[in-house]
JSON list of C-alpha atoms in Angstrom, two decimals:
[
{"chain": "P", "resi": 7, "resn": "UNK", "atom": "CA", "xyz": [81.32, -58.01, -57.31]},
{"chain": "P", "resi": 8, "resn": "UNK", "atom": "CA", "xyz": [79.79, -60.42, -59.77]},
{"chain": "P", "resi": 9, "resn": "UNK", "atom": "CA", "xyz": [78.47, -63.82, -58.66]},
{"chain": "P", "resi": 10, "resn": "UNK", "atom": "CA", "xyz": [81.53, -65.44, -60.22]},
{"chain": "P", "resi": 11, "resn": "UNK", "atom": "CA", "xyz": [83.91, -63.12, -58.35]},
{"chain": "P", "resi": 12, "resn": "UNK", "atom": "CA", "xyz": [82.07, -63.77, -55.07]},
{"chain": "P", "resi": 13, "resn": "UNK", "atom": "CA", "xyz": [82.32, -67.54, -55.54]},
{"chain": "P", "resi": 14, "resn": "UNK", "atom": "CA", "xyz": [86.05, -67.31, -56.24]},
{"chain": "P", "resi": 15, "resn": "UNK", "atom": "CA", "xyz": [86.68, -64.92, -53.33]},
{"chain": "P", "resi": 16, "resn": "UNK", "atom": "CA", "xyz": [84.71, -67.20, -51.00]},
{"chain": "P", "resi": 17, "resn": "UNK", "atom": "CA", "xyz": [86.66, -70.29, -52.08]},
{"chain": "P", "resi": 18, "resn": "UNK", "atom": "CA", "xyz": [89.92, -68.46, -51.39]},
{"chain": "P", "resi": 19, "resn": "UNK", "atom": "CA", "xyz": [88.61, -67.04, -48.09]},
{"chain": "P", "resi": 20, "resn": "UNK", "atom": "CA", "xyz": [87.77, -70.47, -46.70]},
{"chain": "P", "resi": 21, "resn": "UNK", "atom": "CA", "xyz": [91.21, -71.82, -47.53]},
{"chain": "P", "resi": 22, "resn": "UNK", "atom": "CA", "xyz": [91.31, -73.23, -51.06]},
{"chain": "P", "resi": 23, "resn": "UNK", "atom": "CA", "xyz": [94.79, -72.62, -52.51]},
{"chain": "P", "resi": 24, "resn": "UNK", "atom": "CA", "xyz": [94.75, -70.12, -55.36]},
{"chain": "P", "resi": 25, "resn": "UNK", "atom": "CA", "xyz": [96.15, -72.65, -57.83]},
{"chain": "P", "resi": 26, "resn": "UNK", "atom": "CA", "xyz": [93.19, -74.95, -57.11]},
{"chain": "P", "resi": 27, "resn": "UNK", "atom": "CA", "xyz": [90.47, -72.38, -57.86]},
{"chain": "P", "resi": 28, "resn": "UNK", "atom": "CA", "xyz": [89.55, -71.67, -61.47]},
{"chain": "P", "resi": 29, "resn": "UNK", "atom": "CA", "xyz": [86.92, -69.56, -63.16]},
{"chain": "P", "resi": 30, "resn": "UNK", "atom": "CA", "xyz": [85.90, -70.88, -66.53]},
{"chain": "P", "resi": 31, "resn": "UNK", "atom": "CA", "xyz": [83.18, -69.11, -68.45]},
{"chain": "P", "resi": 32, "resn": "UNK", "atom": "CA", "xyz": [80.45, -68.37, -65.93]},
{"chain": "P", "resi": 33, "resn": "UNK", "atom": "CA", "xyz": [81.43, -71.02, -63.35]},
{"chain": "P", "resi": 34, "resn": "UNK", "atom": "CA", "xyz": [83.96, -71.31, -60.55]},
{"chain": "P", "resi": 35, "resn": "UNK", "atom": "CA", "xyz": [85.64, -74.69, -60.01]},
{"chain": "P", "resi": 36, "resn": "UNK", "atom": "CA", "xyz": [87.68, -76.05, -57.12]},
{"chain": "P", "resi": 37, "resn": "UNK", "atom": "CA", "xyz": [90.04, -78.99, -57.45]},
{"chain": "P", "resi": 38, "resn": "UNK", "atom": "CA", "xyz": [88.78, -81.83, -55.30]},
{"chain": "P", "resi": 39, "resn": "UNK", "atom": "CA", "xyz": [91.47, -84.36, -56.06]},
{"chain": "P", "resi": 40, "resn": "UNK", "atom": "CA", "xyz": [94.43, -84.90, -58.31]},
{"chain": "P", "resi": 41, "resn": "UNK", "atom": "CA", "xyz": [93.96, -82.58, -61.27]},
{"chain": "P", "resi": 42, "resn": "UNK", "atom": "CA", "xyz": [95.99, -81.54, -64.25]},
{"chain": "P", "resi": 43, "resn": "UNK", "atom": "CA", "xyz": [95.06, -78.15, -65.62]},
{"chain": "P", "resi": 44, "resn": "UNK", "atom": "CA", "xyz": [95.62, -78.36, -69.36]},
{"chain": "P", "resi": 45, "resn": "UNK", "atom": "CA", "xyz": [93.71, -76.77, -72.17]},
{"chain": "P", "resi": 46, "resn": "UNK", "atom": "CA", "xyz": [92.71, -78.76, -75.21]},
{"chain": "P", "resi": 47, "resn": "UNK", "atom": "CA", "xyz": [93.71, -76.52, -78.11]},
{"chain": "P", "resi": 48, "resn": "UNK", "atom": "CA", "xyz": [90.61, -77.15, -80.21]},
{"chain": "P", "resi": 49, "resn": "UNK", "atom": "CA", "xyz": [88.00, -76.96, -77.50]},
{"chain": "P", "resi": 50, "resn": "UNK", "atom": "CA", "xyz": [89.48, -74.29, -75.24]},
{"chain": "P", "resi": 51, "resn": "UNK", "atom": "CA", "xyz": [88.06, -76.17, -72.26]},
{"chain": "P", "resi": 52, "resn": "UNK", "atom": "CA", "xyz": [90.20, -77.46, -69.37]},
{"chain": "P", "resi": 53, "resn": "UNK", "atom": "CA", "xyz": [90.75, -81.10, -68.74]},
{"chain": "P", "resi": 54, "resn": "UNK", "atom": "CA", "xyz": [90.01, -81.94, -65.12]},
{"chain": "P", "resi": 55, "resn": "UNK", "atom": "CA", "xyz": [90.70, -85.23, -63.46]},
{"chain": "P", "resi": 56, "resn": "UNK", "atom": "CA", "xyz": [88.54, -84.23, -60.50]},
{"chain": "P", "resi": 57, "resn": "UNK", "atom": "CA", "xyz": [86.87, -80.89, -59.92]},
{"chain": "P", "resi": 58, "resn": "UNK", "atom": "CA", "xyz": [83.64, -79.44, -58.56]},
{"chain": "P", "resi": 59, "resn": "UNK", "atom": "CA", "xyz": [81.54, -76.42, -59.40]},
{"chain": "P", "resi": 60, "resn": "UNK", "atom": "CA", "xyz": [81.77, -74.02, -56.46]},
{"chain": "P", "resi": 61, "resn": "UNK", "atom": "CA", "xyz": [78.83, -71.59, -56.46]},
{"chain": "P", "resi": 62, "resn": "UNK", "atom": "CA", "xyz": [77.95, -69.63, -53.33]},
{"chain": "P", "resi": 63, "resn": "UNK", "atom": "CA", "xyz": [74.29, -69.53, -54.46]},
{"chain": "P", "resi": 64, "resn": "UNK", "atom": "CA", "xyz": [74.02, -73.32, -54.01]},
{"chain": "P", "resi": 65, "resn": "UNK", "atom": "CA", "xyz": [72.84, -74.21, -50.49]},
{"chain": "P", "resi": 66, "resn": "UNK", "atom": "CA", "xyz": [74.96, -77.39, -50.66]},
{"chain": "P", "resi": 67, "resn": "UNK", "atom": "CA", "xyz": [77.99, -75.06, -50.83]},
{"chain": "P", "resi": 68, "resn": "UNK", "atom": "CA", "xyz": [76.99, -72.14, -48.61]},
{"chain": "P", "resi": 69, "resn": "UNK", "atom": "CA", "xyz": [75.07, -74.13, -45.94]},
{"chain": "P", "resi": 70, "resn": "UNK", "atom": "CA", "xyz": [78.11, -75.94, -44.48]},
{"chain": "P", "resi": 71, "resn": "UNK", "atom": "CA", "xyz": [80.12, -72.71, -44.66]},
{"chain": "P", "resi": 72, "resn": "UNK", "atom": "CA", "xyz": [77.45, -70.86, -42.67]},
{"chain": "P", "resi": 73, "resn": "UNK", "atom": "CA", "xyz": [77.46, -73.68, -40.11]},
{"chain": "P", "resi": 74, "resn": "UNK", "atom": "CA", "xyz": [81.27, -73.68, -39.83]},
{"chain": "P", "resi": 75, "resn": "UNK", "atom": "CA", "xyz": [81.38, -69.92, -39.26]},
{"chain": "P", "resi": 76, "resn": "UNK", "atom": "CA", "xyz": [78.33, -70.08, -36.94]},
{"chain": "P", "resi": 77, "resn": "UNK", "atom": "CA", "xyz": [76.43, -67.54, -38.98]},
{"chain": "P", "resi": 78, "resn": "UNK", "atom": "CA", "xyz": [72.87, -66.59, -38.22]},
{"chain": "P", "resi": 79, "resn": "UNK", "atom": "CA", "xyz": [70.74, -65.52, -41.16]},
{"chain": "P", "resi": 80, "resn": "UNK", "atom": "CA", "xyz": [67.61, -63.41, -41.20]},
{"chain": "P", "resi": 81, "resn": "UNK", "atom": "CA", "xyz": [65.88, -64.72, -44.32]},
{"chain": "P", "resi": 82, "resn": "UNK", "atom": "CA", "xyz": [63.37, -61.88, -44.46]},
{"chain": "P", "resi": 83, "resn": "UNK", "atom": "CA", "xyz": [66.00, -59.14, -44.66]},
{"chain": "P", "resi": 84, "resn": "UNK", "atom": "CA", "xyz": [68.91, -61.25, -46.00]},
{"chain": "P", "resi": 85, "resn": "UNK", "atom": "CA", "xyz": [71.26, -60.30, -43.18]},
{"chain": "P", "resi": 86, "resn": "UNK", "atom": "CA", "xyz": [74.04, -62.61, -41.98]},
{"chain": "P", "resi": 87, "resn": "UNK", "atom": "CA", "xyz": [76.04, -62.20, -38.78]},
{"chain": "P", "resi": 88, "resn": "UNK", "atom": "CA", "xyz": [77.95, -64.30, -36.26]},
{"chain": "P", "resi": 89, "resn": "UNK", "atom": "CA", "xyz": [80.50, -64.31, -33.45]},
{"chain": "P", "resi": 90, "resn": "UNK", "atom": "CA", "xyz": [83.74, -62.82, -34.73]},
{"chain": "P", "resi": 91, "resn": "UNK", "atom": "CA", "xyz": [82.32, -62.43, -38.24]},
{"chain": "P", "resi": 92, "resn": "UNK", "atom": "CA", "xyz": [81.57, -59.10, -39.80]},
{"chain": "P", "resi": 93, "resn": "UNK", "atom": "CA", "xyz": [77.89, -58.91, -40.70]},
{"chain": "P", "resi": 94, "resn": "UNK", "atom": "CA", "xyz": [76.68, -58.43, -44.24]},
{"chain": "P", "resi": 95, "resn": "UNK", "atom": "CA", "xyz": [73.44, -57.37, -45.86]},
{"chain": "P", "resi": 96, "resn": "UNK", "atom": "CA", "xyz": [72.52, -58.42, -49.37]},
{"chain": "P", "resi": 97, "resn": "UNK", "atom": "CA", "xyz": [69.63, -59.25, -51.66]},
{"chain": "P", "resi": 98, "resn": "UNK", "atom": "CA", "xyz": [69.79, -63.00, -50.88]},
{"chain": "P", "resi": 99, "resn": "UNK", "atom": "CA", "xyz": [70.72, -64.95, -47.74]},
{"chain": "P", "resi": 100, "resn": "UNK", "atom": "CA", "xyz": [73.39, -66.90, -49.64]},
{"chain": "P", "resi": 101, "resn": "UNK", "atom": "CA", "xyz": [75.08, -63.70, -50.80]},
{"chain": "P", "resi": 102, "resn": "UNK", "atom": "CA", "xyz": [74.90, -62.20, -47.30]},
{"chain": "P", "resi": 103, "resn": "UNK", "atom": "CA", "xyz": [76.61, -65.29, -45.87]},
{"chain": "P", "resi": 104, "resn": "UNK", "atom": "CA", "xyz": [79.31, -65.27, -48.56]},
{"chain": "P", "resi": 105, "resn": "UNK", "atom": "CA", "xyz": [80.03, -61.56, -48.12]},
{"chain": "P", "resi": 106, "resn": "UNK", "atom": "CA", "xyz": [80.15, -61.92, -44.32]},
{"chain": "P", "resi": 107, "resn": "UNK", "atom": "CA", "xyz": [82.74, -64.70, -44.57]},
{"chain": "P", "resi": 108, "resn": "UNK", "atom": "CA", "xyz": [84.79, -62.88, -47.23]},
{"chain": "P", "resi": 109, "resn": "UNK", "atom": "CA", "xyz": [84.69, -59.67, -45.17]},
{"chain": "P", "resi": 110, "resn": "UNK", "atom": "CA", "xyz": [85.76, -61.40, -41.96]},
{"chain": "P", "resi": 111, "resn": "UNK", "atom": "CA", "xyz": [88.78, -63.05, -43.57]},
{"chain": "P", "resi": 112, "resn": "UNK", "atom": "CA", "xyz": [90.16, -59.90, -45.21]}
]
């Protein structure tokens, strides 16, 4: 999975409705308020009333998710595990957390 696919899968796994998760270019967005998803014909860029970049690599995103799912992370080996959550091993702690959450929801 690419980083973009992981971010989208994680957003869906933690409960964001599919119609409120968008991937645009190299970023994943989640709707955080009232939004209208329209494309400006000339720019090809969506018009968002309120939206937020959702990137699992950002500790501001993945930190609260790890806390909610009570995940323990070994930073040296990038392993994440927790009660009732399938463990995951990856090249970064953030990715290990994301993959553990995605894997436990499937």
